[in-house]
Tab-separated table of C-alpha atoms in Angstrom:
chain	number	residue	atom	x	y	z
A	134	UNK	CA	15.918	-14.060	-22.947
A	135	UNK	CA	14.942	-9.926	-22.390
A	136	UNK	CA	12.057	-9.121	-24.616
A	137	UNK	CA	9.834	-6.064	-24.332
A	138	UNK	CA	6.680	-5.653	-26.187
A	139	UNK	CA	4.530	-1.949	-27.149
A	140	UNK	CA	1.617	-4.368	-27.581
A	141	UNK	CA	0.352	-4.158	-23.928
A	142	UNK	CA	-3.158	-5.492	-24.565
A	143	UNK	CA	-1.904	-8.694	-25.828
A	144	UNK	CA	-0.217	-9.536	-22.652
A	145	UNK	CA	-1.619	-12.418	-19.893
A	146	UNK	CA	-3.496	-10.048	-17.835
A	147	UNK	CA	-3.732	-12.685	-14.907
A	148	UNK	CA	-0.287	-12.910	-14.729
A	149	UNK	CA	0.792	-9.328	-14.957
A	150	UNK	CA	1.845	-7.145	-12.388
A	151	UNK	CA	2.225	-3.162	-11.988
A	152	UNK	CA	5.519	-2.038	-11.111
A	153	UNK	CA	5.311	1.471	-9.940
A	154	UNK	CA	7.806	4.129	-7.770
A	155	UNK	CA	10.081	2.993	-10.183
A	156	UNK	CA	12.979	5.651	-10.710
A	157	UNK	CA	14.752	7.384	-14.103
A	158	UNK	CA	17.454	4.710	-13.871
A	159	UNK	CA	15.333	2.015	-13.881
A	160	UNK	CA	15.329	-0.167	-17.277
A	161	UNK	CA	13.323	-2.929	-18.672
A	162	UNK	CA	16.418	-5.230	-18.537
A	163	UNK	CA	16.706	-4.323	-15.157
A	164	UNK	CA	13.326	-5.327	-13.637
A	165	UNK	CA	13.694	-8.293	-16.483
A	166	UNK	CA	16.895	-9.667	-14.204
A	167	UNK	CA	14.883	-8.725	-10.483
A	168	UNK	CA	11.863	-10.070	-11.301
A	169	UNK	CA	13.477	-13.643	-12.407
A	170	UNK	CA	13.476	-14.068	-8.656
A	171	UNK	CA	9.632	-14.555	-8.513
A	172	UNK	CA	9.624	-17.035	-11.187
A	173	UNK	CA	10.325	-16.850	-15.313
A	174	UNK	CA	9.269	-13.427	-17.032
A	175	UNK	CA	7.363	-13.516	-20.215
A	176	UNK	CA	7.585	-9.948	-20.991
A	177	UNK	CA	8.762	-6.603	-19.637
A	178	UNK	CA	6.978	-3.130	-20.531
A	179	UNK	CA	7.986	0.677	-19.519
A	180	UNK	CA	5.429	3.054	-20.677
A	181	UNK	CA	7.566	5.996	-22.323
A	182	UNK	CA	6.984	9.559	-23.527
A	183	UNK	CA	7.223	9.152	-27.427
A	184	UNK	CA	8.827	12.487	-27.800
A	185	UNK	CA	11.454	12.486	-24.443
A	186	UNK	CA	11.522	9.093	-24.383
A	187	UNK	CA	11.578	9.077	-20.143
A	188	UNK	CA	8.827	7.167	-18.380
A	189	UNK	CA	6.493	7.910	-15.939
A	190	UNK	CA	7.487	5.843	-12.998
A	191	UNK	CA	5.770	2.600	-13.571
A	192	UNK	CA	5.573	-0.444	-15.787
A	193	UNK	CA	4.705	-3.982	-16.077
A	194	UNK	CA	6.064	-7.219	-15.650
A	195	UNK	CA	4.136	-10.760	-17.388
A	196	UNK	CA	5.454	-13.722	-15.921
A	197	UNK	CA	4.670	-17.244	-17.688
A	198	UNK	CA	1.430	-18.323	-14.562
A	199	UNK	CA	-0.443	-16.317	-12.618
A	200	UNK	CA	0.775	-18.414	-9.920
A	201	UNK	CA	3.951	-16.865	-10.792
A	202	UNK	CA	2.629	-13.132	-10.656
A	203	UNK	CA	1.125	-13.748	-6.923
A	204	UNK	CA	4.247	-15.125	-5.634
A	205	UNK	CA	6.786	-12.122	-6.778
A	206	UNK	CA	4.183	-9.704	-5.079
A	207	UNK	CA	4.153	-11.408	-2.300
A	208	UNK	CA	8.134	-11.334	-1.826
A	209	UNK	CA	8.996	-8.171	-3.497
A	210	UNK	CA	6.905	-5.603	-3.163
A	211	UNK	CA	8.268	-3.025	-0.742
A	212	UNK	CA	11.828	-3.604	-1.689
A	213	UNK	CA	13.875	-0.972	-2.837
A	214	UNK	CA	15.601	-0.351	-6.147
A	215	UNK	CA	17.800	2.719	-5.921
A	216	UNK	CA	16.623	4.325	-2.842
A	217	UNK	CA	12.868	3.581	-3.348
A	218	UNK	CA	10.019	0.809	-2.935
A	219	UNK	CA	8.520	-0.665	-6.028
A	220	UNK	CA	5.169	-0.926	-5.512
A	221	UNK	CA	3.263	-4.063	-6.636
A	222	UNK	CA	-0.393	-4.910	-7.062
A	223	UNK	CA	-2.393	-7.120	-9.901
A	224	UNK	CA	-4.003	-3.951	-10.992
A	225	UNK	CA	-3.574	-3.704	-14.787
A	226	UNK	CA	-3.736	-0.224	-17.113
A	227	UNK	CA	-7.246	-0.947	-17.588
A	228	UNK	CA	-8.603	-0.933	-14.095
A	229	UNK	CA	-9.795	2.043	-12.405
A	230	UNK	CA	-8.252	3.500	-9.437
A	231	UNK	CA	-9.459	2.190	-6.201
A	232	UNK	CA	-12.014	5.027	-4.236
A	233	UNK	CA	-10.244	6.294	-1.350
A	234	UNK	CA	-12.821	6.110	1.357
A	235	UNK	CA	-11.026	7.506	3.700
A	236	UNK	CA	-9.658	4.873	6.213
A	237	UNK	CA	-5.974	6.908	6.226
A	238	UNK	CA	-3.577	6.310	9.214
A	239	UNK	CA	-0.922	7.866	10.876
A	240	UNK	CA	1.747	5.815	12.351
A	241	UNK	CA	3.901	7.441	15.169
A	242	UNK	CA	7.203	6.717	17.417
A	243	UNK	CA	8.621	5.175	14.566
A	244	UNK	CA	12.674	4.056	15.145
A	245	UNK	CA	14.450	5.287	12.222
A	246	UNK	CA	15.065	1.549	11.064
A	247	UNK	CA	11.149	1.447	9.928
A	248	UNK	CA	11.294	1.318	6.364
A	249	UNK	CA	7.804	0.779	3.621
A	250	UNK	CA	8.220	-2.943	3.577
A	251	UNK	CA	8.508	-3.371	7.394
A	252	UNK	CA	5.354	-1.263	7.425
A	253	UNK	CA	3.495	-3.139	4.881
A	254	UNK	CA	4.504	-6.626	6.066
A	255	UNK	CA	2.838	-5.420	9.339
A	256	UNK	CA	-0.001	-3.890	8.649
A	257	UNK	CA	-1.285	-5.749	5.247
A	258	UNK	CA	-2.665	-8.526	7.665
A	259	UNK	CA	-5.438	-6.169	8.754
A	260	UNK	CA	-6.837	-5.517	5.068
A	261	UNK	CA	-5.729	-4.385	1.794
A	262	UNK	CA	-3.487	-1.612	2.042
A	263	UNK	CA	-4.291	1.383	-0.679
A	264	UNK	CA	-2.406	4.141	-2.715
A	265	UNK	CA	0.695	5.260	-2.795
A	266	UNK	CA	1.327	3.795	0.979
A	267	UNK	CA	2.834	2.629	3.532
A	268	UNK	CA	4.926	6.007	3.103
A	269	UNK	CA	7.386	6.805	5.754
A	270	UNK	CA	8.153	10.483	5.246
A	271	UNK	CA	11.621	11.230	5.600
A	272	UNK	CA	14.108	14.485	5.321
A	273	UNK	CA	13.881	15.637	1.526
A	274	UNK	CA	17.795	15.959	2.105
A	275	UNK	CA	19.014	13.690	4.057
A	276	UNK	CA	16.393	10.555	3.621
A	277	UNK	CA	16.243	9.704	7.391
A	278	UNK	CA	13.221	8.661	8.474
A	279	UNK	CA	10.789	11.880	10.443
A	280	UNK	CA	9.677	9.230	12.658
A	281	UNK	CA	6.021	8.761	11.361
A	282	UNK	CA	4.386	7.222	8.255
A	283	UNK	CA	0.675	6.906	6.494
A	284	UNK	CA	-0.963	4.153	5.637
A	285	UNK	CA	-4.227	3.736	3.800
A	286	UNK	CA	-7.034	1.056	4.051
A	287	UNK	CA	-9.553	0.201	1.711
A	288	UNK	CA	-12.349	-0.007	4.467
A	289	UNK	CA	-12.560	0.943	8.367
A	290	UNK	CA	-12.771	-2.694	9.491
A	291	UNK	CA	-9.182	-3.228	8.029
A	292	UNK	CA	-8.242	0.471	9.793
A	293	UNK	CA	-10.234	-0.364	12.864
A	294	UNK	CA	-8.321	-3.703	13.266
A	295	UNK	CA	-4.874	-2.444	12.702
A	296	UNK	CA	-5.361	0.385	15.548
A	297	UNK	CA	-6.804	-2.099	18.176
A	298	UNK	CA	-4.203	-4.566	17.648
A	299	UNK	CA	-1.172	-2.477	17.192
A	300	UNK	CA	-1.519	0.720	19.178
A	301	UNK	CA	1.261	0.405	21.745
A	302	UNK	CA	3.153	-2.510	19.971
A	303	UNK	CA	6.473	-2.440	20.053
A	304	UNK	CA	7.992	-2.142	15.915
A	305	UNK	CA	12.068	-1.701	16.184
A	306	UNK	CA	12.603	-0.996	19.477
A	307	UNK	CA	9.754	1.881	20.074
A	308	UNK	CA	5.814	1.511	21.356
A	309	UNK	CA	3.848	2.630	18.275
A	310	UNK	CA	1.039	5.543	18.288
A	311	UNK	CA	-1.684	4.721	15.908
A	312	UNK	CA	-4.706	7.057	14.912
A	313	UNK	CA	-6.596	8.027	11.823
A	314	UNK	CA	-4.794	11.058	10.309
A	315	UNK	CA	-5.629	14.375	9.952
A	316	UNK	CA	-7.878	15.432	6.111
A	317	UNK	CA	-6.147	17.579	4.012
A	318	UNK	CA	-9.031	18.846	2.397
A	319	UNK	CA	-8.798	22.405	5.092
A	320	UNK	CA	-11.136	20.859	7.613
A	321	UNK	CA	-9.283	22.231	10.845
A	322	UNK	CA	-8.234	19.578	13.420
A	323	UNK	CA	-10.654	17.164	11.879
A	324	UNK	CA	-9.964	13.217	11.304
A	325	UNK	CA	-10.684	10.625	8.979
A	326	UNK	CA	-12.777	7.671	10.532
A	327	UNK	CA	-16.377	10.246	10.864
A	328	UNK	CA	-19.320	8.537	10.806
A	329	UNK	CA	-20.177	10.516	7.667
A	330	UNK	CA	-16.966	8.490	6.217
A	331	UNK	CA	-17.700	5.235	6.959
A	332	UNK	CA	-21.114	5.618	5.678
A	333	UNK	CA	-19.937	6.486	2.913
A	334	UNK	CA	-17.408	3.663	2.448
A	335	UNK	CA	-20.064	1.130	3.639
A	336	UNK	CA	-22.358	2.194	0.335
A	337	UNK	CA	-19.241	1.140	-1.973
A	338	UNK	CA	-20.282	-1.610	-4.197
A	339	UNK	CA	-16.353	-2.585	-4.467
A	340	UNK	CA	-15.608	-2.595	-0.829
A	341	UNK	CA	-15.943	-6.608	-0.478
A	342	UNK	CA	-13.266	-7.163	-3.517
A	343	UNK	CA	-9.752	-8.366	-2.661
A	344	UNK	CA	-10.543	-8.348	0.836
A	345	UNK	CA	-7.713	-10.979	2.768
A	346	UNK	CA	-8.724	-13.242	4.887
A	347	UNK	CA	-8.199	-11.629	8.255
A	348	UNK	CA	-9.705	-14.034	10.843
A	349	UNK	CA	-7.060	-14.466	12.759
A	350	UNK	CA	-6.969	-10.673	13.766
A	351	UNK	CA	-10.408	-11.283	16.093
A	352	UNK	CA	-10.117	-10.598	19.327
A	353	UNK	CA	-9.829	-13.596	22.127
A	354	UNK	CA	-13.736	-14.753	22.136
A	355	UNK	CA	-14.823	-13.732	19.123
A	356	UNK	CA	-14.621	-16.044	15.735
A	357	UNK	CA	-14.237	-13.916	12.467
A	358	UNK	CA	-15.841	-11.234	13.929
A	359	UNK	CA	-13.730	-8.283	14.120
A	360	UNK	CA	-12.806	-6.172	17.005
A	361	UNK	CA	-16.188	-4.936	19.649
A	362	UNK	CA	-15.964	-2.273	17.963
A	363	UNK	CA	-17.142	-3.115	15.008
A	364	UNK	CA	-19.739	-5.751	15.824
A	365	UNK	CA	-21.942	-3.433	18.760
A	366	UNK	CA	-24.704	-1.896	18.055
A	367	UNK	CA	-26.569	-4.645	16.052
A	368	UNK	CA	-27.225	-5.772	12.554
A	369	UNK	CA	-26.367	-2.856	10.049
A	370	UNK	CA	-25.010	-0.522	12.253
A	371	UNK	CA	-22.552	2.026	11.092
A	372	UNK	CA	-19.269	1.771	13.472
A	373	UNK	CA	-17.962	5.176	15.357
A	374	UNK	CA	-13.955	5.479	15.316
A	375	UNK	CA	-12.273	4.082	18.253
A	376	UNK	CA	-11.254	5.866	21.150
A	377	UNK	CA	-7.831	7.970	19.997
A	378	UNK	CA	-5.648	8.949	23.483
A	379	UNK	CA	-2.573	9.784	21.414
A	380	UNK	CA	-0.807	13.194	21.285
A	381	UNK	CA	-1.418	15.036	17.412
A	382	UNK	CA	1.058	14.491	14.966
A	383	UNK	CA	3.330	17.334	14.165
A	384	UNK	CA	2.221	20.159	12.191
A	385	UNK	CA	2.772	19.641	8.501
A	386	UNK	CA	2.439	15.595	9.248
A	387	UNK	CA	0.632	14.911	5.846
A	388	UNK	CA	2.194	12.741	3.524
């Protein structure tokens, strides 16, 4: 039985999820009937202008476990629902925003079949995955893919990892370019992945939380360690980015 509740404060917060690139179509009835597919659904809730009545591209869906919650992320988010991927985390309206620290990628020689959830089913093994990415950016009129997406970490290990182990990896038919991407803040030509960066990022009290396990990602040799490039130097020492022998991305290439 469909039933949607104002009172968001009251809901299981453990067993809510955020629903968000959600389009004007979309309806609480609707995600009510997809979201069935992760496991029963307590409550729906779409967060709507009082005076237009339209909502702002995201709500929330309480299923009866948190066991529950966990599963439907981990099967549905990245699917699309008219045209676009929901995306789904365990962050609630309370929560602050994750700090970007600046661990931003650009993925190149992608096949037009690469869609978001190809991209995040990849690269969410290295680390938790940030923002409003993976994002493929595509033709504003026709929709087909440009041939190169984003996609933001919430450390450097987790970046570091993913362009060791996947530069030159063949995703749909096509070898890969990975590199961090270009700032947009008007620094000229200059990357993410500085030194100044990852200092930065290393003096984030948060940086430790959610973190997946990602042992498996070592290189031969090497238990649980990460890739050489993040374990030389000695205790405490502050990584440089990894050598980068890929062409720029085309001008404009921000997401």
């Amino acid at each position: 039985m469909f039933t949607s509740s104002q009172h968001v404060p009251e809901r299981n917060q453990d067993a809510t999820i955020y629903v968000g690139n959600i389009t004007d179509q979309c309806s609480e009835e609707l995600l009510w009937e997809l979201f069935l597919q992760g496991g029963p659904v307590v409550n729906v809730h779409i967060p709507r202008d009082k005076v237009t009545n339209m909502h702002q591209g995201f709500g929330f869906v309480e299923f009866r476990t948190e066991g529950d919650a966990e599963y439907a992320i981990k099967i549905m988010n990245m699917i699309k629902l008219h045209g676009q991927p929901l995306r789904l985390n365990k962050k609630t309206s309370g929560e602050v925003r994750a700090l970007e620290v600046g661990a931003n990628l650009f993925i190149g020689n992608l096949s037009e079949e690469v869609d978001e959830k190809l991209l995040y089913d990849t690269f969410s093994a290295f680390g938790v995955i940030t923002g409003n990415t993976p994002k493929v950016m595509r033709d504003p009129e026709t929709g087909v893919s440009k041939g190169f997406a984003f996609v933001n970490y919430d450390c450097f290990e987790a970046a570091d990892m993913a362009i060791e182990a996947m530069s030159g990896q063949w995703l749909c038919g096509r070898a890969i370019s990975i590199q961090f991407a270009y700032k947009k803040d008007g620094s000229k030509g200059e990357r993410h992945g500085s030194v100044a960066e990852r200092l930065l990022a290393s003096s984030n009290p948060s940086r430790d939380a959610g973190r997946p396990h990602t042992m498996f990602s070592a290189v031969p040799g090497m238990v649980g360690t990460g890739p050489p490039s993040l374990v030389t130097g000695g205790p405490g020492a502050v990584p440089g980015p990894p050598p980068g022998a890929f062409p720029p991305p085309p001008p404009g290439a921000f997401p």
